[in-house]
XYZ file of C-alpha atoms in Angstrom:
613
model
C 21.549 -27.307 -19.295
C 21.181 -25.479 -22.655
C 18.160 -23.172 -22.144
C 17.037 -19.530 -23.486
C 17.262 -16.751 -21.417
C 13.491 -16.575 -20.488
C 13.455 -20.281 -19.786
C 16.545 -20.218 -17.448
C 14.708 -17.208 -15.739
C 11.711 -18.762 -15.574
C 13.074 -22.071 -14.050
C 15.251 -20.281 -11.628
C 12.235 -18.263 -10.000
C 10.387 -21.353 -9.554
C 13.056 -22.913 -7.134
C 13.331 -19.758 -5.158
C 11.970 -20.010 -1.162
C 11.960 -17.488 1.530
C 12.327 -18.528 5.454
C 11.693 -16.645 8.440
C 10.995 -18.263 11.739
C 11.344 -21.751 10.307
C 8.772 -21.220 8.242
C 9.333 -21.643 4.047
C 7.335 -20.432 1.045
C 7.662 -19.630 -2.271
C 9.167 -16.023 -2.673
C 7.800 -16.006 -6.210
C 4.342 -17.332 -6.265
C 3.302 -16.584 -9.782
C 3.970 -14.527 -12.637
C 1.259 -11.894 -14.167
C 1.884 -10.836 -17.620
C 0.449 -9.409 -20.767
C 2.394 -10.034 -24.215
C 3.382 -8.119 -26.949
C 6.335 -8.590 -29.325
C 8.612 -7.921 -26.581
C 8.284 -10.742 -24.498
C 5.967 -13.279 -26.408
C 9.007 -15.174 -28.027
C 10.776 -15.077 -24.695
C 9.095 -15.196 -21.437
C 5.648 -16.120 -22.714
C 7.353 -19.061 -24.727
C 8.728 -19.993 -21.427
C 6.341 -19.892 -19.538
C 4.326 -22.247 -21.848
C 6.667 -24.734 -22.294
C 7.362 -25.147 -18.802
C 3.820 -25.605 -18.178
C 2.868 -23.112 -16.232
C -0.156 -23.437 -13.910
C 1.526 -26.513 -12.451
C 2.612 -26.603 -8.865
C 6.508 -27.411 -9.537
C 7.132 -24.298 -12.073
C 5.891 -20.942 -11.968
C 2.188 -20.441 -12.366
C 1.117 -17.901 -14.849
C -2.048 -15.254 -14.238
C -3.675 -13.178 -16.492
C -4.080 -9.263 -16.515
C -5.645 -6.682 -18.211
C -3.319 -3.525 -17.519
C 0.473 -3.868 -16.937
C -0.505 -1.164 -13.410
C -2.931 -2.778 -12.068
C -0.766 -5.912 -12.261
C 1.576 -4.650 -10.075
C -1.213 -3.457 -8.016
C -2.177 -7.235 -7.808
C 1.185 -8.162 -7.121
C 1.476 -5.731 -4.207
C -1.684 -6.643 -2.631
C -0.225 -10.040 -2.560
C 2.869 -9.423 -1.238
C 1.663 -7.089 1.392
C -1.305 -9.734 2.485
C 1.882 -12.160 2.899
C 4.142 -9.835 5.089
C 6.466 -9.307 2.414
C 7.847 -12.854 2.662
C 6.667 -14.212 -0.868
C 5.258 -11.845 -4.260
C 4.508 -12.201 -8.088
C 6.600 -11.193 -10.742
C 5.012 -9.242 -13.705
C 6.302 -9.151 -17.288
C 5.583 -6.884 -20.298
C 6.370 -6.106 -23.915
C 8.627 -3.069 -24.801
C 6.977 0.148 -25.196
C 3.962 1.263 -23.587
C 3.546 -2.075 -21.487
C 6.949 -1.270 -20.086
C 5.980 2.546 -19.029
C 2.656 1.315 -17.700
C 4.383 -0.230 -14.730
C 5.844 2.710 -13.808
C 3.212 3.693 -11.231
C 3.038 0.456 -9.544
C 6.639 0.127 -9.462
C 6.867 3.768 -7.749
C 3.605 2.560 -5.333
C 5.841 -0.590 -4.302
C 9.070 1.179 -3.411
C 7.209 3.909 -1.509
C 5.183 1.248 0.392
C 8.308 -1.099 0.532
C 6.663 -3.662 -0.749
C 8.754 -6.466 -2.872
C 7.921 -6.976 -6.548
C 9.497 -8.268 -9.376
C 9.117 -6.550 -13.077
C 10.391 -8.235 -15.675
C 9.556 -5.517 -18.870
C 10.878 -6.888 -22.506
C 13.638 -4.110 -24.098
C 14.435 -3.067 -27.622
C 17.308 -5.487 -29.162
C 20.371 -5.742 -27.354
C 22.557 -6.199 -30.855
C 20.835 -2.922 -32.219
C 20.674 -4.840 -35.620
C 16.843 -3.910 -36.566
C 16.811 -0.231 -34.480
C 14.680 1.204 -34.298
C 12.391 -1.532 -33.450
C 8.337 -1.093 -33.144
C 8.000 1.419 -30.050
C 11.539 2.128 -29.125
C 12.623 5.345 -27.972
C 15.308 6.846 -29.988
C 17.357 9.080 -27.634
C 19.844 11.216 -29.685
C 22.248 11.348 -26.761
C 22.709 7.423 -26.117
C 21.667 4.030 -28.244
C 22.001 2.921 -24.463
C 18.564 4.964 -23.160
C 15.126 2.845 -23.430
C 11.760 3.812 -22.144
C 12.339 1.062 -19.473
C 14.926 3.778 -17.685
C 11.534 5.194 -16.660
C 11.833 2.725 -13.948
C 14.940 3.649 -12.452
C 14.395 6.129 -10.235
C 11.396 4.022 -8.894
C 13.206 1.017 -8.509
C 15.141 -0.168 -5.448
C 17.345 -2.356 -7.989
C 17.574 -1.987 -11.690
C 19.345 -4.076 -14.135
C 19.495 -4.305 -17.752
C 20.515 -8.188 -19.296
C 22.656 -7.313 -22.180
C 23.929 -11.047 -22.326
C 22.950 -13.893 -21.006
C 26.044 -14.643 -18.885
C 24.766 -11.313 -16.768
C 21.736 -13.011 -15.873
C 22.802 -15.170 -12.871
C 24.317 -12.246 -10.736
C 21.455 -9.880 -12.010
C 19.102 -12.987 -10.314
C 20.766 -13.030 -7.010
C 20.930 -9.578 -6.164
C 17.283 -9.159 -7.227
C 15.944 -11.649 -4.926
C 18.837 -9.987 -2.340
C 16.757 -7.049 -2.227
C 13.293 -8.528 -2.555
C 14.001 -10.361 0.720
C 15.548 -7.087 2.340
C 13.253 -5.821 4.924
C 15.157 -2.536 5.292
C 15.765 -2.370 1.061
C 12.999 -4.015 -0.233
C 10.887 -2.547 -3.294
C 10.216 -2.718 -6.816
C 13.320 -4.687 -8.685
C 13.567 -4.394 -12.304
C 15.111 -6.806 -14.935
C 15.142 -5.002 -18.379
C 15.123 -7.926 -20.754
C 16.022 -7.403 -24.355
C 13.482 -9.183 -26.971
C 16.778 -10.746 -28.675
C 18.612 -11.618 -25.568
C 15.358 -13.664 -24.217
C 15.354 -16.039 -26.861
C 19.156 -16.319 -26.806
C 20.443 -19.805 -25.919
C 23.322 -20.346 -23.544
C 24.507 -23.456 -21.256
C 23.738 -22.453 -18.001
C 25.636 -24.349 -15.026
C 22.818 -26.753 -13.353
C 23.662 -25.268 -9.788
C 22.002 -21.972 -10.917
C 18.351 -23.905 -10.767
C 18.844 -25.743 -7.353
C 16.229 -24.969 -4.505
C 17.453 -21.659 -2.851
C 16.400 -20.521 0.516
C 16.766 -16.708 1.098
C 16.608 -15.985 4.900
C 14.726 -13.175 5.806
C 16.647 -11.567 8.732
C 15.062 -10.272 11.708
C 18.095 -7.730 12.963
C 17.931 -7.153 16.654
C 18.795 -4.147 18.536
C 22.635 -2.853 19.413
C 23.257 -3.200 22.403
C 24.359 0.390 22.939
C 21.565 1.627 20.976
C 19.224 -0.151 23.210
C 20.460 1.194 26.428
C 19.838 4.827 24.997
C 16.226 4.094 24.185
C 15.516 2.382 27.707
C 16.859 5.272 29.372
C 14.722 7.662 27.048
C 11.850 5.487 27.795
C 12.242 5.201 31.703
C 12.232 9.613 31.737
C 9.147 9.317 29.563
C 5.421 9.852 31.545
C 3.194 10.588 28.886
C 4.691 8.240 25.890
C 2.882 7.379 23.089
C 3.211 4.475 20.253
C 2.538 5.098 16.610
C 2.477 1.659 15.372
C 3.067 1.375 11.466
C 3.237 -1.116 8.711
C 6.462 -2.380 10.323
C 4.548 -3.742 12.972
C 2.515 -5.869 10.983
C 4.981 -6.771 8.552
C 7.530 -8.277 11.219
C 4.048 -10.030 13.066
C 4.642 -7.730 16.035
C 1.069 -7.374 17.135
C 1.447 -9.768 19.859
C 4.572 -8.475 21.421
C 3.193 -4.744 20.935
C 0.154 -5.422 22.627
C 2.026 -6.892 25.631
C 4.535 -3.761 25.601
C 1.570 -1.467 25.771
C -0.371 -3.446 28.500
C 2.257 -4.105 30.829
C 3.561 -0.403 30.443
C 0.612 1.605 30.002
C 1.421 2.940 27.252
C -1.406 3.901 24.379
C -1.221 2.658 20.628
C -1.818 5.306 17.972
C -2.269 3.893 14.071
C -0.754 4.990 10.933
C -2.357 3.930 7.867
C -0.130 0.729 6.835
C -0.497 0.264 10.748
C -4.261 -0.149 11.548
C -5.102 -3.503 12.865
C -1.795 -3.832 14.392
C -3.943 -4.234 17.507
C -7.615 -4.403 17.363
C -9.569 -1.394 18.093
C -10.706 -2.835 21.352
C -7.756 -3.363 22.954
C -7.392 -1.223 26.119
C -4.237 0.867 24.849
C -5.809 1.197 21.532
C -6.275 4.999 20.868
C -7.173 4.472 16.815
C -6.222 6.603 13.902
C -3.365 9.250 14.217
C -2.629 12.324 12.267
C -4.560 14.172 9.704
C -7.325 11.306 9.353
C -6.744 10.470 13.314
C -9.372 10.442 15.949
C -9.834 12.917 18.346
C -8.458 10.556 20.756
C -5.126 9.862 19.075
C -4.266 13.499 18.237
C -5.357 14.468 21.506
C -2.581 12.671 23.076
C 0.023 12.950 20.396
C -0.284 16.748 21.386
C 0.451 16.144 25.026
C 2.863 13.606 24.495
C 6.429 13.551 25.782
C 7.898 10.732 24.222
C 6.730 9.502 20.654
C 7.554 5.685 19.894
C 7.673 5.102 15.806
C 7.376 1.678 15.546
C 8.065 0.410 11.859
C 6.471 3.924 10.922
C 7.704 6.267 8.156
C 6.284 9.271 9.593
C 4.459 10.593 6.429
C 2.868 14.180 6.585
C -0.356 12.504 7.340
C 1.221 10.998 10.644
C 2.581 14.214 11.599
C 0.203 15.995 10.540
C 2.907 18.321 8.396
C 4.923 18.644 11.565
C 2.593 20.048 13.494
C 0.859 17.432 15.653
C 3.535 15.818 17.956
C 4.093 19.274 20.367
C 7.445 18.996 21.829
C 7.714 15.420 21.953
C 10.857 13.599 21.624
C 11.193 10.510 19.427
C 11.941 7.121 19.938
C 12.105 5.426 16.475
C 12.304 1.644 16.151
C 12.750 0.262 12.535
C 14.290 -2.064 10.438
C 15.478 0.558 8.109
C 18.696 3.012 9.407
C 16.631 5.555 6.720
C 13.145 5.588 8.859
C 14.524 4.962 11.980
C 16.793 8.571 12.016
C 13.670 10.574 11.201
C 12.812 13.964 13.074
C 16.434 13.356 15.045
C 14.766 10.641 17.129
C 16.818 8.306 19.055
C 17.204 5.479 16.632
C 16.934 1.383 17.575
C 17.662 0.135 14.231
C 15.886 -3.762 14.443
C 13.178 -5.548 13.216
C 9.887 -4.507 15.597
C 9.409 -7.696 16.927
C 12.897 -8.319 18.111
C 13.091 -4.344 19.363
C 9.420 -4.842 21.212
C 10.822 -8.167 23.039
C 13.921 -6.230 23.858
C 12.313 -2.772 24.921
C 11.899 -4.038 28.513
C 12.296 -1.091 31.280
C 11.369 -2.943 33.950
C 8.836 -1.905 36.568
C 8.572 1.439 34.803
C 4.868 2.694 33.505
C 3.288 5.840 32.150
C 1.820 8.038 34.376
C -1.436 6.261 35.854
C -3.516 9.429 35.078
C -2.159 9.382 31.609
C -3.207 6.024 30.762
C -6.736 6.449 32.061
C -7.138 9.574 30.453
C -6.521 7.987 27.329
C -8.845 5.090 27.641
C -11.545 7.997 28.687
C -10.898 9.549 25.519
C -11.199 6.741 23.315
C -14.331 5.682 24.781
C -15.429 9.143 23.994
C -14.609 9.089 20.454
C -15.907 5.289 20.055
C -19.044 6.826 20.828
C -18.715 9.057 17.996
C -18.167 6.337 15.641
C -21.428 4.722 16.488
C -23.507 7.965 16.046
C -21.713 8.744 12.548
C -22.173 5.240 11.325
C -25.670 4.979 11.850
C -28.685 6.687 9.990
C -31.329 6.669 7.607
C -29.259 8.561 5.045
C -26.587 6.694 2.754
C -23.914 8.950 3.780
C -20.270 7.513 3.459
C -19.994 6.979 7.124
C -23.265 5.055 7.406
C -22.285 2.998 4.498
C -18.933 1.709 6.060
C -20.757 1.308 9.682
C -23.216 -1.340 7.844
C -20.241 -2.556 5.924
C -18.428 -3.049 9.563
C -21.161 -4.503 10.741
C -21.738 -7.436 8.193
C -17.893 -8.266 7.436
C -16.570 -11.025 10.156
C -13.555 -10.528 12.110
C -10.861 -12.130 9.694
C -12.705 -10.309 6.812
C -10.543 -7.883 4.643
C -11.282 -4.164 3.713
C -9.351 -2.803 0.545
C -9.286 1.201 -0.397
C -6.701 3.385 -1.498
C -7.826 6.922 -2.647
C -10.535 9.694 -2.387
C -12.383 10.421 1.068
C -12.874 6.805 2.126
C -9.144 6.358 3.127
C -9.540 9.175 5.838
C -13.167 7.554 7.008
C -11.765 4.275 6.903
C -8.842 5.510 8.958
C -10.840 7.262 11.436
C -14.136 4.929 11.835
C -13.470 1.618 10.780
C -13.192 -1.239 13.716
C -10.203 -3.295 12.345
C -10.218 -7.029 14.117
C -6.304 -7.223 13.860
C -3.690 -7.414 11.529
C -4.284 -7.774 8.152
C -7.576 -6.974 8.492
C -7.520 -3.163 6.986
C -5.735 -2.946 3.689
C -5.268 0.677 2.667
C -2.769 1.602 0.564
C -2.021 5.188 1.238
C 1.832 5.549 0.896
C 0.956 6.413 -2.837
C -2.509 6.495 -2.543
C -3.206 5.504 -5.682
C -6.228 5.713 -7.554
C -7.291 2.403 -9.414
C -5.245 0.087 -6.587
C -8.487 -1.051 -5.360
C -9.730 -3.770 -7.599
C -6.364 -4.877 -8.937
C -4.786 -4.879 -5.135
C -8.261 -6.488 -3.268
C -7.257 -9.451 -6.171
C -3.730 -9.751 -4.971
C -5.090 -9.913 -1.290
C -7.991 -12.889 -2.144
C -5.134 -14.715 -4.192
C -2.464 -14.662 -1.135
C -5.566 -15.047 1.343
C -8.157 -16.947 -0.563
C -9.866 -18.229 3.278
C -10.764 -14.512 3.808
C -13.613 -12.503 2.307
C -12.118 -9.616 0.462
C -14.169 -6.177 0.209
C -12.741 -3.612 -1.943
C -14.255 -0.389 -1.477
C -13.802 1.635 -4.740
C -15.494 5.105 -5.351
C -16.736 5.842 -8.723
C -13.504 7.918 -9.898
C -11.238 4.989 -9.029
C -13.377 2.647 -10.388
C -13.542 4.585 -13.801
C -9.482 4.611 -13.501
C -8.994 0.933 -13.542
C -11.933 -1.566 -13.153
C -10.859 -4.605 -15.601
C -9.327 -6.642 -12.986
C -12.952 -7.487 -12.499
C -12.339 -9.923 -15.628
C -9.189 -11.213 -14.134
C -11.493 -11.908 -11.059
C -14.248 -13.707 -12.898
C -11.830 -15.629 -15.471
C -9.880 -16.943 -12.571
C -12.943 -17.570 -10.472
C -11.346 -15.455 -7.289
C -14.292 -14.180 -5.545
C -14.324 -10.206 -4.460
C -16.896 -8.162 -3.067
C -16.683 -4.790 -4.780
C -18.732 -2.122 -2.936
C -18.948 0.404 -5.167
C -19.573 3.886 -3.664
C -21.000 6.417 -6.452
C -20.978 10.012 -5.339
C -20.654 11.363 -8.832
C -17.032 12.882 -9.269
C -13.793 13.286 -7.076
C -15.856 14.518 -3.326
C -12.242 14.202 -1.525
C -10.375 16.806 -3.750
C -13.708 18.822 -4.224
C -13.624 19.296 -0.687
C -9.735 20.347 -0.701
C -10.132 22.356 -3.845
C -12.780 24.303 -2.298
C -10.545 24.787 0.946
C -7.964 26.256 -1.107
C -9.845 28.695 -3.170
C -10.280 26.328 -6.298
C -13.835 26.282 -6.624
C -14.014 22.940 -7.066
C -12.968 22.863 -10.489
C -13.077 19.357 -12.413
C -14.342 17.028 -9.359
C -17.942 16.602 -10.020
C -19.053 14.361 -13.352
C -21.227 16.607 -14.770
C -22.459 17.635 -18.210
C -21.389 21.511 -19.264
C -24.184 24.093 -18.864
C -25.499 27.023 -20.417
C -22.688 29.224 -19.379
C -20.452 26.371 -20.357
C -19.038 25.597 -16.985
C -19.020 22.033 -15.901
C -22.172 22.517 -13.976
C -24.878 21.095 -15.518
C -26.747 17.575 -14.662
C -24.685 14.412 -13.598
C -23.434 12.118 -16.328
C -25.603 9.749 -17.763
C -23.199 6.806 -16.551
C -24.442 3.701 -15.059
C -21.353 2.071 -13.423
C -23.196 -0.753 -12.439
C -24.545 -2.019 -15.813
C -20.695 -1.675 -16.584
C -19.885 -3.948 -13.794
C -22.188 -6.390 -15.207
C -20.640 -5.957 -18.522
C -17.516 -7.293 -16.817
C -18.949 -10.558 -15.368
C -19.356 -9.833 -12.579
C -22.926 -10.558 -10.336
C -24.334 -6.824 -9.484
C -26.356 -5.496 -6.826
C -28.175 -2.244 -6.190
C -28.650 -0.406 -3.166
C -30.664 2.356 -2.579
C -31.251 2.454 0.997
C -30.028 1.401 4.735
C -31.698 -1.999 4.265
C -31.400 -2.611 0.825
C -27.856 -2.212 1.247
C -27.585 -4.170 4.531
C -29.409 -7.334 2.401
C -26.930 -6.736 -0.448
C -23.519 -6.575 1.491
C -24.654 -9.858 3.408
C -25.655 -11.757 0.082
C -22.819 -10.258 -1.323
C -20.647 -11.644 1.394
C -22.538 -15.239 0.779
C -22.248 -15.550 -2.699
C -19.371 -17.783 -4.287
C -18.620 -15.078 -7.532
C -17.208 -11.826 -7.627
C -20.158 -9.299 -6.842
C -20.661 -5.706 -7.148
C -22.614 -3.242 -4.379
C -23.769 -0.289 -6.112
C -24.612 2.513 -3.429
C -25.081 6.267 -4.398
C -24.072 8.002 -1.457
C -25.344 11.470 -0.289
C -23.612 14.610 1.260
C -23.772 14.422 5.111
C -21.960 14.951 8.439
C -18.246 13.073 8.687
C -15.416 12.999 11.340
C -13.934 16.383 11.946
C -10.054 16.655 11.079
C -8.447 17.717 14.040
C -4.915 18.120 12.520
C -3.434 20.124 9.615
C -2.270 19.375 6.174
C 0.067 21.273 4.597
C -0.990 21.743 0.968
C 0.321 25.201 -0.392
C -2.390 28.109 -1.139
C -1.810 30.638 -3.575
C 0.060 33.489 -2.345
C -1.850 35.942 -4.287
C -5.489 35.713 -6.180
C -8.594 37.746 -7.331
C -10.756 35.208 -5.449
C -11.854 36.601 -1.603
C -12.091 32.643 -0.698
C -8.507 32.065 -2.026
C -7.247 35.430 -0.325
C -9.130 33.940 3.151
C -7.530 30.610 2.652
C -3.833 31.944 2.291
C -4.690 33.662 5.637
C -5.572 30.418 7.519
C -2.737 28.610 5.898
C 0.133 31.360 7.338
C -1.666 30.950 10.512
C -1.395 26.871 10.627
C 2.251 27.187 9.060
C 3.507 28.645 12.554
C 2.753 25.454 14.421
C 5.312 23.399 12.176
C 8.346 21.790 13.737
C 11.898 21.582 11.822
C 12.398 18.267 14.245
C 16.407 19.351 14.569
């Protein structure tokens, strides 16, 4: 079958499927792309020729920014529990390097995306071409090599003959729960347009079976013995619980054995907030209930978690507890010198049956009491007459229905959401906090909605993140994909401002203010109208200036058929206390008295860190 490399690539991708538990779905559900001289005559031509947009090939979706389209792919893949994703194609040069941040986000979060950046001529006949980086050490280096360290698989297709093996390797990584992340196939622009005689079997319908590894018997025996010796166990549920669709098994395990369940950012919603064993968020952004239990636990059962520093409070939270780590990836299971159970979360929880063993009844009862007290605090913090951020979140939580999805990524909102949001179940809480990437919110929300069009998607975005990447509102409008964007405007970077103040940085550069008479950025707020900007991008806009108008705006936005931005200015107010530490180094010497005081606090906190040896 004589096709160009790009035509063969598109045809191949349109015939790849994933399967788990007997259910098949398209592995690559579509292709986002921004075209330039490095891909318009290759992949762009192939998508146009093969009828992109029809059901039997690779549908094309436009984008406004290369980083954003990777975020959209991540939002899609995460919503589909990593069983389906998008491809992203770019031109050479800045189009390709714009992928790097999105690729890092995907790989850090263990989310599959396929990146297809254009590259310079493999033949080098016209070097240097437009946007080519000339490296005097080697002609083999291009800007696409910046994607190597942030990709789980990287290959450059310099000859048509290399394409089949590269494609098969790429699909293997995309469908491996332990190895997945960004996969990059760099495509020189001349090779994309080169014709080759391909074997027809390359384009047959191919099904990639997503494994559910079961526990190794000896490892399971060790885990059960560790569990039976425990009196005060605590489950830390990570994203792996949701991706493996193990929520039912986790709830059954916790209920039968009286084990409290705390949640990471990625694991929030693994069990509903009102489940009798749920104790809420854990770590630096955790609840007072979960963190109190974490300090007293004698065994931490981590299920599908990477144990980031926010989860462990920079290794100060879990006291003298032992660790039992259930994870599909041995790399994560081995962390903190824990007992490892390398397996799919659902299969591991099914196998992890210690018989009649239960946690100490006082431990289980005490956890329920702590959680009840915390939920009363949540009710107090999320109601009131002033539009503080917790009040905005509380009102949205009331308006949203149990199946609706909340999307966020950066700033102070992830912390407030982690503590305060009452998640109804798996897939309803979508906060990207592995990379905590400003600008993810709207693009990621677009991916969530494409993956789950039957759900209402509420995108929470601060003014700082909005200014970094709002343009995918245009894509949502163009595609008729309805989002509710709640634009929370606090005139700057409030989260980093607070952190800056706590380490003696005097909130430098964190407020959206004009330069004052002294030359400092302490003048009037910038005359920026973000609501008007959103309207200019094609969205409907509703402005809220008080609790009641916000309630009405959120309700109307939810019922609307069009992408709607709800703009609300928040005021400072009480929020949940941080009951766990986060290690952000403070200047060891300084002329600023506040920095010297912060250093003393820092040194005291450092003494509680454990080496986990």
